[in-house]
Short mmCIF file of C-alpha atoms in Angstrom, two decimals:
data_model
loop_
_atom_site.label_atom_id
_atom_site.label_comp_id
_atom_site.label_asym_id
_atom_site.label_seq_id
_atom_site.Cartn_x
_atom_site.Cartn_y
_atom_site.Cartn_z
CA MET A 72 -0.07 -0.04 -0.35
CA SER A 73 0.89 3.81 -0.89
CA SER A 74 2.84 6.12 2.12
CA TRP A 75 2.66 8.95 3.12
CA CYS A 76 4.35 11.52 0.45
CA GLN A 77 5.40 8.57 -1.46
CA LEU A 78 6.09 9.86 -5.20
CA GLY A 79 6.82 6.65 -7.25
CA PHE A 80 4.08 3.70 -7.63
CA GLN A 81 3.40 1.17 -4.73
CA ASP A 82 5.71 -2.85 -4.81
CA ALA A 83 4.24 -4.59 -7.77
CA GLY A 84 2.00 -7.45 -6.97
CA SER A 85 1.72 -8.51 -10.61
CA TYR A 86 3.60 -9.26 -13.13
CA PHE A 87 2.32 -6.68 -15.25
CA MET A 88 2.50 -4.13 -12.49
CA GLU A 89 5.91 -5.05 -12.73
CA GLU A 90 6.05 -4.50 -16.85
CA PHE A 91 4.40 -1.14 -15.62
CA ILE A 92 6.65 0.09 -13.54
CA TYR A 93 9.54 -1.02 -16.14
CA PHE A 94 7.66 0.66 -19.43
CA HIS A 95 7.42 3.80 -16.69
CA ASP A 96 10.91 4.03 -15.86
CA PHE A 97 11.75 3.71 -19.48
CA THR A 98 9.88 6.08 -20.88
CA MET A 99 10.38 8.50 -18.30
CA MET A 100 14.30 8.46 -19.04
CA ILE A 101 13.40 8.71 -22.80
CA ILE A 102 11.57 12.24 -21.53
CA LEU A 103 14.41 13.81 -19.62
CA GLY A 104 17.17 12.83 -22.07
CA VAL A 105 14.68 14.69 -24.52
CA LEU A 106 14.04 17.42 -22.35
CA SER A 107 17.82 18.08 -20.78
CA TYR A 108 18.81 18.30 -24.77
CA VAL A 109 16.07 20.97 -25.49
CA VAL A 110 17.06 23.04 -22.58
CA VAL A 111 20.67 22.70 -23.26
CA PHE A 112 20.74 24.35 -26.32
CA LEU A 113 17.58 26.92 -25.93
CA VAL A 114 19.97 28.26 -22.76
CA LEU A 115 23.19 28.32 -25.23
CA GLY A 116 20.49 30.46 -27.81
CA LEU A 117 19.76 32.29 -25.20
CA LEU A 118 23.28 33.59 -24.26
CA SER A 119 25.61 33.09 -27.38
CA GLY A 120 23.09 35.81 -29.25
CA TRP A 121 24.57 35.75 -32.39
CA VAL A 122 22.56 35.16 -35.72
CA ASP A 123 23.10 33.63 -38.89
CA SER A 124 22.00 35.78 -41.95
CA GLY A 125 22.70 34.00 -44.31
CA PHE A 126 21.62 30.11 -42.91
CA VAL A 127 18.08 30.00 -44.96
CA GLU A 128 18.04 26.28 -45.21
CA GLY A 129 19.80 22.54 -43.71
CA GLN A 130 18.49 19.48 -45.20
CA LEU A 131 21.34 17.34 -42.95
CA ILE A 132 19.65 18.46 -40.11
CA GLU A 133 15.50 19.32 -40.90
CA PHE A 134 16.25 15.53 -41.55
CA MET A 135 17.60 14.39 -38.22
CA TRP A 136 15.80 16.71 -35.93
CA THR A 137 12.32 14.75 -37.77
CA ILE A 138 14.11 11.03 -38.24
CA PHE A 139 14.80 10.97 -34.48
CA PRO A 140 11.68 12.08 -32.50
CA ALA A 141 10.21 9.61 -35.43
CA LEU A 142 12.10 6.62 -33.77
CA ILE A 143 11.98 7.89 -30.09
CA LEU A 144 8.23 7.58 -30.47
CA ILE A 145 8.27 4.11 -32.13
CA GLN A 146 10.88 3.13 -29.41
CA ILE A 147 7.98 3.65 -27.42
CA ALA A 148 5.34 2.36 -29.09
CA PHE A 149 5.96 -0.81 -29.73
CA PRO A 150 6.79 -1.86 -25.78
CA SER A 151 3.01 -0.67 -24.89
CA LEU A 152 1.74 -2.39 -27.69
CA LEU A 153 2.60 -5.26 -26.46
CA LEU A 154 1.02 -3.99 -22.34
CA LEU A 155 -1.44 -3.70 -24.51
CA TYR A 156 -2.31 -7.04 -26.04
CA LEU A 157 -0.80 -8.96 -22.99
CA ILE A 158 -3.81 -6.62 -20.47
CA GLU A 159 -6.53 -8.25 -23.10
CA ASP A 160 -5.05 -11.64 -23.35
CA PHE A 161 -7.91 -13.77 -21.49
CA SER A 162 -7.19 -16.99 -23.01
CA LYS A 163 -4.29 -19.02 -20.50
CA SER A 164 -7.38 -18.08 -17.26
CA PHE A 165 -7.54 -20.93 -14.77
CA LEU A 166 -9.70 -19.10 -12.84
CA VAL A 167 -12.55 -16.60 -12.79
CA CYS A 168 -13.86 -14.29 -10.38
CA LYS A 169 -16.77 -12.05 -10.09
CA VAL A 170 -16.59 -8.84 -8.94
CA VAL A 171 -20.45 -7.11 -7.82
CA GLY A 172 -20.05 -3.63 -6.57
CA HIS A 173 -23.19 -2.88 -4.00
CA GLN A 174 -24.28 -0.03 -2.18
CA TRP A 175 -21.71 0.27 -0.59
CA TYR A 176 -19.58 -3.13 -0.36
CA TRP A 177 -17.98 -5.95 -2.50
CA SER A 178 -19.33 -9.31 -3.22
CA TYR A 179 -16.92 -12.19 -5.05
CA GLU A 180 -17.95 -15.39 -6.84
CA ILE A 181 -14.86 -17.74 -7.31
CA LYS A 182 -15.51 -20.04 -10.27
CA THR A 183 -13.57 -22.11 -12.65
CA GLU A 184 -14.09 -21.84 -16.63
CA SER A 185 -16.83 -24.21 -16.40
CA SER A 186 -18.45 -21.83 -14.51
CA GLU A 187 -18.97 -24.11 -11.20
CA ILE A 188 -19.21 -21.26 -8.76
CA LEU A 189 -16.39 -22.88 -5.61
CA ALA A 190 -17.05 -20.15 -3.51
CA SER A 191 -18.97 -16.82 -2.74
CA VAL A 192 -18.50 -13.68 0.22
CA ASP A 193 -19.06 -10.54 0.81
CA CYS A 194 -16.59 -7.92 2.41
CA TYR A 195 -18.20 -5.25 4.51
CA MET A 196 -15.64 -2.45 5.75
CA LEU A 197 -15.08 -2.28 9.68
CA PRO A 198 -15.99 0.20 11.34
CA ARG A 199 -13.20 2.48 13.17
CA GLU A 200 -12.94 1.19 16.01
CA GLY A 201 -11.93 -2.25 14.40
CA ALA A 202 -9.59 -0.95 11.97
CA PHE A 203 -6.63 -1.00 13.67
CA GLY A 204 -5.14 2.25 12.53
CA MET A 205 -5.63 1.07 8.90
CA ARG A 206 -8.43 3.70 8.71
CA LEU A 207 -11.27 3.05 5.53
CA LEU A 208 -9.08 0.20 4.06
CA LEU A 209 -9.82 -2.99 6.33
CA THR A 210 -12.95 -5.04 5.49
CA ASP A 211 -14.74 -7.80 7.48
CA GLU A 212 -14.41 -10.42 4.69
CA PHE A 213 -11.69 -10.69 1.93
CA LEU A 214 -10.98 -11.92 -1.48
CA MET A 215 -8.02 -14.32 -1.54
CA LEU A 216 -6.63 -15.25 -5.25
CA PRO A 217 -3.47 -17.92 -6.04
CA ILE A 218 -0.30 -16.56 -7.10
CA ASN A 219 1.39 -17.64 -9.87
CA VAL A 220 -2.08 -18.72 -11.43
CA PRO A 221 -3.29 -16.64 -14.30
CA VAL A 222 -7.49 -14.85 -13.01
CA ARG A 223 -9.94 -13.86 -15.27
CA ILE A 224 -12.33 -10.87 -13.66
CA LEU A 225 -15.60 -10.02 -14.11
CA VAL A 226 -16.32 -6.67 -12.58
CA THR A 227 -20.21 -5.64 -12.70
CA SER A 228 -22.49 -3.71 -10.46
CA ASP A 229 -25.64 -4.04 -9.31
CA ASP A 230 -27.18 -0.70 -8.59
CA VAL A 231 -24.59 2.26 -9.96
CA ILE A 232 -21.76 2.41 -11.58
CA HIS A 233 -18.97 1.51 -9.49
CA SER A 234 -14.65 1.31 -9.82
CA TRP A 235 -12.97 -1.65 -8.84
CA THR A 236 -9.36 -0.81 -7.81
CA LEU A 237 -6.28 -2.34 -6.68
CA PRO A 238 -2.75 0.36 -8.06
CA SER A 239 -0.67 -2.64 -6.67
CA LEU A 240 -1.86 -4.86 -9.09
CA GLY A 241 -2.41 -2.56 -11.56
CA ILE A 242 -5.79 -3.13 -12.51
CA LYS A 243 -8.55 -1.59 -12.46
CA GLY A 244 -12.50 -2.28 -13.60
CA ASP A 245 -15.40 -0.09 -13.46
CA ALA A 246 -18.33 -2.14 -12.58
CA VAL A 247 -20.69 -0.88 -15.11
CA PRO A 248 -25.46 -2.37 -14.00
CA GLY A 249 -25.84 -4.85 -16.77
CA ARG A 250 -22.47 -5.00 -17.97
CA LEU A 251 -19.45 -7.37 -17.65
CA ASN A 252 -16.12 -5.95 -17.69
CA GLN A 253 -12.75 -8.00 -17.85
CA LEU A 254 -9.77 -7.83 -16.09
CA ASN A 255 -6.67 -10.06 -16.29
CA VAL A 256 -4.53 -10.95 -13.34
CA THR A 257 -1.85 -12.57 -12.46
CA LEU A 258 -0.47 -13.01 -8.79
CA SER A 259 3.90 -12.58 -8.35
CA ARG A 260 4.00 -12.94 -4.85
CA LYS A 261 2.06 -13.22 -1.40
CA ALA A 262 0.83 -10.03 0.34
CA MET A 263 -1.81 -8.51 1.04
CA PHE A 264 -3.05 -6.03 -1.31
CA TYR A 265 -5.36 -3.07 -0.73
CA GLY A 266 -7.53 -0.36 -3.62
CA GLN A 267 -10.25 1.35 -2.80
CA CYS A 268 -14.11 2.17 -5.39
CA SER A 269 -12.44 4.83 -7.64
CA GLU A 270 -15.74 5.86 -8.80
CA ILE A 271 -17.87 8.26 -7.15
CA CYS A 272 -21.45 5.91 -5.85
CA GLY A 273 -23.36 8.00 -3.85
CA ALA A 274 -22.87 9.37 0.08
CA ASN A 275 -20.32 6.24 1.42
CA HIS A 276 -18.62 6.19 -2.22
CA SER A 277 -14.91 6.30 0.51
CA PHE A 278 -16.27 3.42 2.50
CA MET A 279 -15.79 0.68 0.10
CA PRO A 280 -12.36 -0.87 0.90
CA VAL A 281 -10.94 -3.58 -1.29
CA MET A 282 -8.70 -6.43 0.25
CA LEU A 283 -6.65 -9.24 -1.93
CA MET A 284 -4.84 -11.33 -0.51
CA GLY A 285 -2.16 -13.42 -2.49
CA VAL A 286 -1.68 -16.64 -1.56
CA THR A 287 -0.02 -20.14 -2.27
CA SER A 288 -2.54 -22.50 -4.16
CA PRO A 289 -2.72 -25.38 -0.87
CA GLN A 290 -4.12 -22.54 1.36
CA PHE A 291 -6.30 -21.01 -1.69
CA PHE A 292 -7.81 -24.15 -1.48
CA MET A 293 -8.22 -24.01 2.31
CA TRP A 294 -9.62 -20.57 2.20
CA LEU A 295 -12.71 -21.87 -0.54
CA ASP A 296 -13.56 -24.68 1.80
CA ARG A 297 -13.71 -22.48 5.42
CA LEU A 298 -16.60 -20.76 2.66
#
C-alpha cells in the first residue's frame, strides 16, 4: 500500500504491474533526455546572441530533427502496444472471479472456467474502532487468489457505477450495471493488497475498500473449504 509523501508507484504485486513500472521508467528516461537536450540548446541560444543571416536552409539538420523524434516514438510505441495486448489476453486463465459492486460493499464469486461456483463472499468495511490504524481500508472478509495462477476477473454492479481498483496489481475495472468488464491478473507474490472504489457512487463512496490476499494454491483451497 502507499505511504505518506510517496512519489513513485506502490510495490508491484503482479507481473503486469512490474511491466508497467519498467515501461514508466523507460519512458521517463527518454523524456528526461529530450528535456535536457532542449534546455541545453535553449540556454545556449539565449546566451550566445549570434545570428547567421545567410543561413536559409539546412537539409541535413532538418532531416535529423524529423527522423530522431520518429525513432523515439517508435521505441515507445512497441512496448506500449505489447502491454496493451497482454492486458487483453484472456486465453490462459484457470480461475474466474466475479466482482459485484453494491451500495456500499463488494461481493465476490469464485468460479472455474466451466462456470462452476466454488465460493462466494460479501466484504463490508470494518468500523473505525476495529480498523487497527488502517482507516477505510480493512474489511470483515477479503478475497484470496493463488499466486502464479492466471485469473480472469469479471466486474459488474448491482445498482450504480462503481470502480474496482487495486493499484499494486495494476488493475482498475469499472463496475457498470448490466455489463461485464473483464480484467486479467496473475499475482507474483504473497501479500495483502489494498484498494478502494475509484468512481463516485454515492454518499458512502469512501467506504468501499478492497482487500485481496495473494496466497499459495494449498492455502487458497483451504480458504475455499472454509467458505
